[in-house]
Amino acid sequence: MITLNINKKNYNVDVDPETPLLWVLRDVINLVGTKYGCGMAQCGACVVHLNGEAVRSCVTKVSRAVGQKVVTIEGLSEKNDHPLQKAWIELDVPQCGYCQGGQIMSAAVLLRENKNPTDKDIDAAMAGNICRCGTYLRIRDAIKLAAEKQRKGI
Amino acid sequence: MKLHSKFGKTYFLPVKTIVVLAFILSGIVLMSFSFKNESSNAKNEMINKDSVESVKAFMDVYKVLTSPRCMNCHPSGDVPLQGDDSHIHTMLPQRGKDGKGIYAMKCSNCHQPTNLEGLNKPPGNPNWHLPPANMKMVFEGRTPDQLAKQLINPKTNGNKTLQQLIEHADDGLVKAGWDPGEGRTVPPMSHEEFKKAWITWIKTGAYAPKP
């Protein structure tokens, strides 16, 4: 039995320690906001926070998360009111939406470490998150808007 | 013994004391020579200069350091290289200040503590990183002469002494080059052969090949 702390809640799961964290989140704990894209850390759809870092859960063995703090898109904010979530809604960023959970989780790390990111900062931070619908320009605008909201505390 | 001073006084020096003092003094002198020899011997063991052997060993070292497994993480730019053809790493992860990436693009977000099964999966190591921004230790594009000089200069080699350089051959991330995960070639000689060439190069004087 493995104990995981996910979104501030402890879960006991009976899984092989080699299982990718993604499958434990989706299939065992039923947190399905985190998506499976490529399975080899190439696309970013599966990004979750492990102790605050934007790890790719498809290649992260669940054993790496034991005793650590995992946050998924469901736990990013209490009421879906993270500045990024607000900005995403305000600018209608998603098209199909499949990659957006991973996009937001990556952007959250950027905004934590850089309160006023430039286009260059955003491109560097988000280069590992692919969007087949091509919403990149709206993502960039939303990150800037979220940064502004964060700075103003709104 | 009787000594007469210019003031007319007479002093008696004990012969026995003088003999003992002379004996102790000569002992000290001999010991100091002996220490000097020991220290020189240690140095000689470390550096037994032979420019021909040294350069020959370095050319083997050079083949390894410029092979994809070593060079890919010692790029000339701020993005690592990838694959046996040393192309720019997809997703363009940046070096960052500490060599461990930036924001959501830190090395360990994808590179796990161990290799993963399957082709094209990110290779793993608990210490995965590039050299830091303030000392990039570039291998890509360096000639043998340039790389050799760079490697022995503490200002360009990560502040390493010759002894630390020797020990670096057994660094976990260096050795990971010989366990690169599925589908990647290993350096052109075994780690054992590389280590031998590396140490020979250093111990014979760490000579740089002629430019």
Short mmCIF file of C-alpha atoms in Angstrom, two decimals:
data_model
loop_
_atom_site.label_atom_id
_atom_site.label_comp_id
_atom_site.label_asym_id
_atom_site.label_seq_id
_atom_site.Cartn_x
_atom_site.Cartn_y
_atom_site.Cartn_z
CA MET A 1 0.00 0.00 0.00
CA ILE A 2 1.30 3.44 -0.95
CA THR A 3 0.21 6.68 0.70
CA LEU A 4 0.07 9.76 -1.48
CA ASN A 5 -0.71 13.34 -0.60
CA ILE A 6 -2.72 14.81 -3.45
CA ASN A 7 -4.38 18.20 -3.32
CA LYS A 8 -3.81 18.30 0.47
CA LYS A 9 -5.57 14.98 1.00
CA ASN A 10 -3.99 11.60 1.80
CA TYR A 11 -4.85 8.57 -0.34
CA ASN A 12 -3.85 4.97 0.28
CA VAL A 13 -3.44 3.15 -3.02
CA ASP A 14 -2.57 -0.44 -3.75
CA VAL A 15 -0.43 -0.08 -6.86
CA ASP A 16 2.96 -1.17 -8.18
CA PRO A 17 5.51 1.51 -7.20
CA GLU A 18 6.65 1.55 -10.85
CA THR A 19 3.21 2.69 -12.07
CA PRO A 20 3.23 6.12 -13.67
CA LEU A 21 1.71 8.72 -11.36
CA LEU A 22 -0.69 9.70 -14.15
CA TRP A 23 -2.42 6.33 -14.11
CA VAL A 24 -2.79 6.39 -10.35
CA LEU A 25 -4.33 9.87 -10.50
CA ARG A 26 -6.74 9.02 -13.31
CA ASP A 27 -7.58 5.35 -12.87
CA VAL A 28 -7.26 4.81 -9.13
CA ILE A 29 -8.07 8.17 -7.54
CA ASN A 30 -10.36 9.32 -10.35
CA LEU A 31 -8.82 12.75 -10.77
CA VAL A 32 -9.20 12.91 -14.55
CA GLY A 33 -8.37 16.57 -15.18
CA THR A 34 -4.79 15.51 -15.86
CA LYS A 35 -4.62 14.11 -19.40
CA TYR A 36 -2.67 11.44 -21.19
CA GLY A 37 -1.09 12.78 -24.38
CA CYS A 38 2.10 11.09 -25.50
CA GLY A 39 3.25 8.97 -22.58
CA MET A 40 6.88 10.01 -23.04
CA ALA A 41 7.17 13.51 -21.58
CA GLN A 42 6.90 15.16 -24.98
CA CYS A 43 3.60 17.05 -24.89
CA GLY A 44 2.84 18.42 -21.41
CA ALA A 45 -0.81 17.35 -21.15
CA CYS A 46 -0.04 15.39 -17.97
CA VAL A 47 1.75 18.13 -15.99
CA VAL A 48 1.06 18.14 -12.26
CA HIS A 49 2.98 19.81 -9.43
CA LEU A 50 5.29 17.67 -7.35
CA ASN A 51 6.47 19.81 -4.46
CA GLY A 52 5.66 22.80 -6.62
CA GLU A 53 7.55 21.68 -9.72
CA ALA A 54 5.79 20.98 -13.03
CA VAL A 55 6.57 17.30 -13.48
CA ARG A 56 5.19 15.15 -16.26
CA SER A 57 3.13 12.53 -14.53
CA CYS A 58 3.20 10.10 -17.47
CA VAL A 59 6.90 9.37 -16.87
CA THR A 60 6.99 9.96 -13.12
CA LYS A 61 6.81 6.71 -11.20
CA VAL A 62 4.35 6.85 -8.34
CA SER A 63 7.20 5.89 -5.99
CA ARG A 64 8.76 9.33 -6.61
CA ALA A 65 5.62 10.98 -5.20
CA VAL A 66 5.59 9.06 -1.91
CA GLY A 67 6.01 11.46 1.01
CA GLN A 68 5.79 14.44 -1.37
CA LYS A 69 3.04 16.92 -2.14
CA VAL A 70 1.18 16.43 -5.40
CA VAL A 71 -1.17 19.07 -6.80
CA THR A 72 -3.31 18.43 -9.86
CA ILE A 73 -5.38 20.89 -11.88
CA GLU A 74 -8.30 20.04 -9.57
CA GLY A 75 -6.29 21.28 -6.57
CA LEU A 76 -4.68 24.38 -8.07
CA SER A 77 -7.20 26.63 -6.30
CA GLU A 78 -10.05 26.20 -3.83
CA LYS A 79 -12.78 27.61 -6.08
CA ASN A 80 -11.27 27.49 -9.54
CA ASP A 81 -10.23 31.06 -8.88
CA HIS A 82 -6.49 30.98 -9.49
CA PRO A 83 -5.57 34.10 -11.52
CA LEU A 84 -4.71 31.81 -14.41
CA GLN A 85 -8.08 30.08 -14.31
CA LYS A 86 -9.85 33.45 -14.23
CA ALA A 87 -7.75 34.74 -17.13
CA TRP A 88 -8.32 31.53 -19.11
CA ILE A 89 -12.07 31.94 -18.80
CA GLU A 90 -11.99 35.67 -19.49
CA LEU A 91 -10.07 35.22 -22.73
CA ASP A 92 -11.77 31.98 -23.80
CA VAL A 93 -8.40 30.33 -24.22
CA PRO A 94 -9.31 26.67 -24.80
CA GLN A 95 -10.52 25.30 -28.08
CA CYS A 96 -10.80 21.54 -27.60
CA GLY A 97 -9.36 21.94 -24.11
CA TYR A 98 -7.44 18.68 -23.90
CA CYS A 99 -4.02 20.24 -23.22
CA GLN A 100 -5.23 23.15 -21.12
CA GLY A 101 -4.91 21.55 -17.69
CA GLY A 102 -1.22 20.93 -18.38
CA GLN A 103 -0.82 24.41 -19.85
CA ILE A 104 -2.23 26.03 -16.73
CA MET A 105 -0.14 23.89 -14.37
CA SER A 106 3.03 24.86 -16.25
CA ALA A 107 2.00 28.53 -16.36
CA ALA A 108 1.40 28.45 -12.59
CA VAL A 109 5.05 27.62 -11.99
CA LEU A 110 6.09 30.45 -14.30
CA LEU A 111 3.93 32.97 -12.45
CA ARG A 112 5.16 31.80 -9.07
CA GLU A 113 8.76 32.42 -10.10
CA ASN A 114 8.27 35.44 -12.36
CA LYS A 115 5.55 37.95 -11.45
CA ASN A 116 5.83 39.89 -14.69
CA PRO A 117 6.89 37.57 -17.50
CA THR A 118 7.80 38.88 -20.93
CA ASP A 119 6.84 37.12 -24.19
CA LYS A 120 10.31 35.58 -24.16
CA ASP A 121 9.88 34.27 -20.60
CA ILE A 122 6.47 32.83 -21.49
CA ASP A 123 7.76 31.12 -24.62
CA ALA A 124 10.70 29.62 -22.71
CA ALA A 125 8.52 28.39 -19.88
CA MET A 126 5.70 27.03 -22.05
CA ALA A 127 7.77 25.46 -24.84
CA GLY A 128 7.13 21.98 -23.47
CA ASN A 129 3.34 22.25 -23.64
CA ILE A 130 1.91 21.47 -27.04
CA CYS A 131 -1.54 22.57 -28.22
CA ARG A 132 -2.83 20.95 -31.39
CA CYS A 133 -5.54 23.61 -31.72
CA GLY A 134 -2.83 26.26 -31.79
CA THR A 135 -4.13 28.40 -28.94
CA TYR A 136 -0.63 29.63 -28.17
CA LEU A 137 -1.35 33.32 -28.71
CA ARG A 138 -4.35 33.24 -26.38
CA ILE A 139 -2.32 31.30 -23.83
CA ARG A 140 0.34 33.98 -23.93
CA ASP A 141 -2.25 36.74 -23.50
CA ALA A 142 -3.92 34.87 -20.65
CA ILE A 143 -0.65 34.42 -18.81
CA LYS A 144 -0.01 38.16 -19.06
CA LEU A 145 -3.53 38.90 -17.85
CA ALA A 146 -3.14 36.43 -14.98
CA ALA A 147 0.17 38.02 -14.03
CA GLU A 148 -1.58 41.38 -13.90
CA LYS A 149 -4.39 39.94 -11.77
CA GLN A 150 -1.83 38.36 -9.49
CA ARG A 151 0.09 41.62 -9.08
CA LYS A 152 -3.10 43.56 -8.38
CA GLY A 153 -4.52 40.83 -6.16
CA ILE A 154 -7.75 40.54 -8.14
CA MET B 1 87.88 24.77 26.42
CA LYS B 2 88.93 28.30 27.30
CA LEU B 3 87.72 31.35 25.33
CA HIS B 4 89.02 34.83 25.78
CA SER B 5 86.82 37.75 25.01
CA LYS B 6 88.08 41.10 23.87
CA PHE B 7 87.10 42.40 27.31
CA GLY B 8 89.50 40.05 28.89
CA LYS B 9 86.91 37.73 30.35
CA THR B 10 87.24 34.03 29.98
CA TYR B 11 84.32 31.75 29.13
CA PHE B 12 84.15 27.97 29.42
CA LEU B 13 81.84 26.22 26.90
CA PRO B 14 81.02 22.60 27.65
CA VAL B 15 82.26 20.48 24.77
CA LYS B 16 79.54 17.91 25.44
CA THR B 17 76.78 20.53 24.92
CA ILE B 18 78.23 21.66 21.62
CA VAL B 19 78.44 18.10 20.34
CA VAL B 20 74.83 17.41 21.32
CA LEU B 21 73.61 20.65 19.75
CA ALA B 22 75.48 19.90 16.53
CA PHE B 23 73.97 16.45 16.44
CA ILE B 24 70.41 17.76 16.90
CA LEU B 25 70.98 20.47 14.30
CA SER B 26 72.29 18.02 11.74
CA GLY B 27 69.28 15.78 12.48
CA ILE B 28 66.89 18.64 11.78
CA VAL B 29 68.66 19.51 8.54
CA LEU B 30 68.60 15.90 7.40
CA MET B 31 64.90 15.57 8.28
CA SER B 32 64.01 18.70 6.36
CA PHE B 33 65.76 17.28 3.30
CA SER B 34 63.93 14.04 3.79
CA PHE B 35 60.52 15.84 3.94
CA LYS B 36 61.40 17.78 0.83
CA ASN B 37 62.18 14.56 -0.98
CA GLU B 38 58.93 12.96 0.16
CA SER B 39 56.92 15.93 -1.04
CA SER B 40 58.74 15.93 -4.38
CA ASN B 41 58.11 12.22 -4.73
CA ALA B 42 54.37 12.73 -4.15
CA LYS B 43 54.36 15.43 -6.78
CA ASN B 44 56.34 13.25 -9.14
CA GLU B 45 53.83 10.48 -8.67
CA MET B 46 51.05 12.92 -9.58
CA ILE B 47 52.87 14.43 -12.53
CA ASN B 48 55.36 12.33 -14.40
CA LYS B 49 55.70 14.54 -17.40
CA ASP B 50 55.63 12.89 -20.79
CA SER B 51 54.11 15.08 -23.45
CA VAL B 52 53.91 12.35 -26.09
CA GLU B 53 52.05 9.90 -23.86
CA SER B 54 49.89 12.69 -22.45
CA VAL B 55 48.73 13.97 -25.83
CA LYS B 56 48.13 10.41 -27.04
CA ALA B 57 45.91 9.73 -24.01
CA PHE B 58 44.07 13.00 -24.47
CA MET B 59 43.10 12.13 -28.01
CA ASP B 60 41.21 9.14 -26.60
CA VAL B 61 39.66 11.38 -23.95
CA TYR B 62 38.66 13.84 -26.67
CA LYS B 63 36.82 11.14 -28.63
CA VAL B 64 34.70 10.41 -25.56
CA LEU B 65 34.05 14.00 -24.51
CA THR B 66 32.90 14.97 -27.99
CA SER B 67 30.67 11.93 -28.36
CA PRO B 68 26.94 12.67 -28.06
CA ARG B 69 26.61 11.22 -24.53
CA CYS B 70 29.04 13.77 -23.14
CA MET B 71 28.79 16.67 -25.57
CA ASN B 72 25.00 16.86 -25.65
CA CYS B 73 25.00 18.34 -22.15
CA HIS B 74 28.03 20.56 -22.83
CA PRO B 75 26.54 22.58 -25.70
CA SER B 76 27.88 25.83 -27.08
CA GLY B 77 24.45 27.45 -26.67
CA ASP B 78 22.04 27.50 -23.74
CA VAL B 79 19.89 24.63 -24.96
CA PRO B 80 21.12 21.04 -24.58
CA LEU B 81 21.58 18.74 -27.55
CA GLN B 82 19.77 15.48 -28.03
CA GLY B 83 20.19 12.16 -29.78
CA ASP B 84 23.09 10.50 -31.54
CA ASP B 85 23.03 13.27 -34.15
CA SER B 86 23.29 15.92 -31.41
CA HIS B 87 20.35 17.97 -32.63
CA ILE B 88 18.97 20.80 -30.51
CA HIS B 89 16.79 19.38 -27.71
CA THR B 90 13.14 19.44 -28.69
CA MET B 91 11.03 21.86 -26.60
CA LEU B 92 14.13 24.06 -26.29
CA PRO B 93 14.71 23.70 -22.53
CA GLN B 94 16.95 26.53 -21.34
CA ARG B 95 20.08 26.08 -19.24
CA GLY B 96 19.01 28.47 -16.46
CA LYS B 97 21.33 29.97 -13.87
CA ASP B 98 22.17 26.71 -12.12
CA GLY B 99 22.08 24.51 -15.23
CA LYS B 100 18.90 22.79 -14.09
CA GLY B 101 16.42 24.54 -16.35
CA ILE B 102 13.87 27.28 -15.76
CA TYR B 103 10.22 27.65 -14.65
CA ALA B 104 8.15 24.70 -15.86
CA MET B 105 11.07 23.47 -17.94
CA LYS B 106 13.44 22.12 -15.32
CA CYS B 107 15.45 19.05 -16.28
CA SER B 108 14.06 16.85 -13.53
CA ASN B 109 10.46 17.52 -14.61
CA CYS B 110 11.02 14.99 -17.39
CA HIS B 111 14.36 13.34 -16.54
CA GLN B 112 13.65 10.96 -13.70
CA PRO B 113 16.19 9.61 -11.19
CA THR B 114 16.54 6.47 -13.33
CA ASN B 115 16.23 5.53 -17.00
CA LEU B 116 12.80 4.56 -18.24
CA GLU B 117 11.99 1.53 -20.31
CA GLY B 118 11.34 2.03 -24.00
CA LEU B 119 12.68 3.96 -26.95
CA ASN B 120 12.72 7.77 -26.89
CA LYS B 121 11.91 7.98 -23.19
CA PRO B 122 13.90 10.61 -21.29
CA PRO B 123 17.11 9.15 -19.89
CA GLY B 124 17.39 9.49 -16.12
CA ASN B 125 19.82 10.41 -13.40
CA PRO B 126 19.21 11.99 -9.98
CA ASN B 127 21.66 14.77 -10.79
CA TRP B 128 20.62 15.60 -14.36
CA HIS B 129 21.83 19.09 -15.32
CA LEU B 130 23.95 21.20 -17.65
CA PRO B 131 26.94 23.19 -16.46
CA PRO B 132 25.80 26.43 -14.79
CA ALA B 133 25.44 29.73 -16.67
CA ASN B 134 28.50 31.27 -15.03
CA MET B 135 30.79 28.44 -16.20
CA LYS B 136 29.37 26.70 -19.24
CA MET B 137 32.23 24.24 -19.77
CA VAL B 138 31.44 23.94 -23.48
CA PHE B 139 32.63 20.82 -25.30
CA GLU B 140 30.73 21.38 -28.54
CA GLY B 141 32.97 22.82 -31.25
CA ARG B 142 36.14 22.78 -29.15
CA THR B 143 39.37 21.61 -30.83
CA PRO B 144 41.52 19.11 -28.90
CA ASP B 145 43.91 21.92 -27.99
CA GLN B 146 41.12 24.20 -26.74
CA LEU B 147 39.34 21.48 -24.79
CA ALA B 148 42.50 20.23 -23.08
CA LYS B 149 43.42 23.73 -21.95
CA GLN B 150 39.86 24.38 -20.79
CA LEU B 151 39.78 21.16 -18.78
CA ILE B 152 42.88 21.86 -16.71
CA ASN B 153 42.12 25.49 -15.95
CA PRO B 154 40.14 25.81 -12.69
CA LYS B 155 38.60 29.00 -14.06
CA THR B 156 37.00 27.05 -16.88
CA ASN B 157 36.69 23.52 -15.47
CA GLY B 158 34.35 24.02 -12.53
CA ASN B 159 37.11 25.06 -10.09
CA LYS B 160 38.63 21.60 -10.06
CA THR B 161 42.16 20.70 -9.04
CA LEU B 162 43.99 17.94 -10.91
CA GLN B 163 43.09 15.51 -8.13
CA GLN B 164 39.42 16.51 -8.34
CA LEU B 165 39.56 16.09 -12.10
CA ILE B 166 40.82 12.54 -11.64
CA GLU B 167 37.99 11.81 -9.20
CA HIS B 168 35.48 13.34 -11.62
CA ALA B 169 35.93 10.33 -13.90
CA ASP B 170 33.77 8.41 -11.42
CA ASP B 171 31.08 11.07 -11.07
CA GLY B 172 27.58 9.59 -11.29
CA LEU B 173 26.48 11.80 -14.17
CA VAL B 174 29.71 11.13 -16.10
CA LYS B 175 29.17 7.39 -15.71
CA ALA B 176 25.56 7.76 -16.84
CA GLY B 177 27.00 8.29 -20.32
CA TRP B 178 27.65 4.55 -20.42
CA ASP B 179 24.09 3.76 -19.33
CA PRO B 180 22.15 6.06 -21.61
CA GLY B 181 18.86 4.21 -21.89
CA GLU B 182 17.42 2.35 -24.82
CA GLY B 183 18.29 3.37 -28.37
CA ARG B 184 21.29 5.58 -27.59
CA THR B 185 24.88 4.72 -28.44
CA VAL B 186 27.49 4.70 -25.72
CA PRO B 187 30.82 6.58 -25.97
CA PRO B 188 33.42 5.01 -28.30
CA MET B 189 35.28 3.15 -25.53
CA SER B 190 34.38 1.60 -22.18
CA HIS B 191 34.29 3.69 -19.04
CA GLU B 192 37.29 1.75 -17.77
CA GLU B 193 39.31 2.59 -20.88
CA PHE B 194 38.20 6.20 -20.72
CA LYS B 195 39.17 6.50 -17.07
CA LYS B 196 42.59 5.04 -17.81
CA ALA B 197 43.17 7.51 -20.66
CA TRP B 198 41.85 10.39 -18.54
CA ILE B 199 44.16 9.64 -15.62
CA THR B 200 47.12 8.98 -17.90
CA TRP B 201 46.56 12.32 -19.60
CA ILE B 202 46.52 14.15 -16.27
CA LYS B 203 49.35 12.25 -14.60
CA THR B 204 51.69 12.66 -17.55
CA GLY B 205 51.33 16.43 -17.41
CA ALA B 206 47.89 17.15 -18.93
CA TYR B 207 49.47 18.40 -22.14
CA ALA B 208 47.30 19.97 -24.81
CA PRO B 209 47.75 18.72 -28.37
CA LYS B 210 49.25 21.25 -30.75
CA PRO B 211 46.62 23.60 -32.22
#
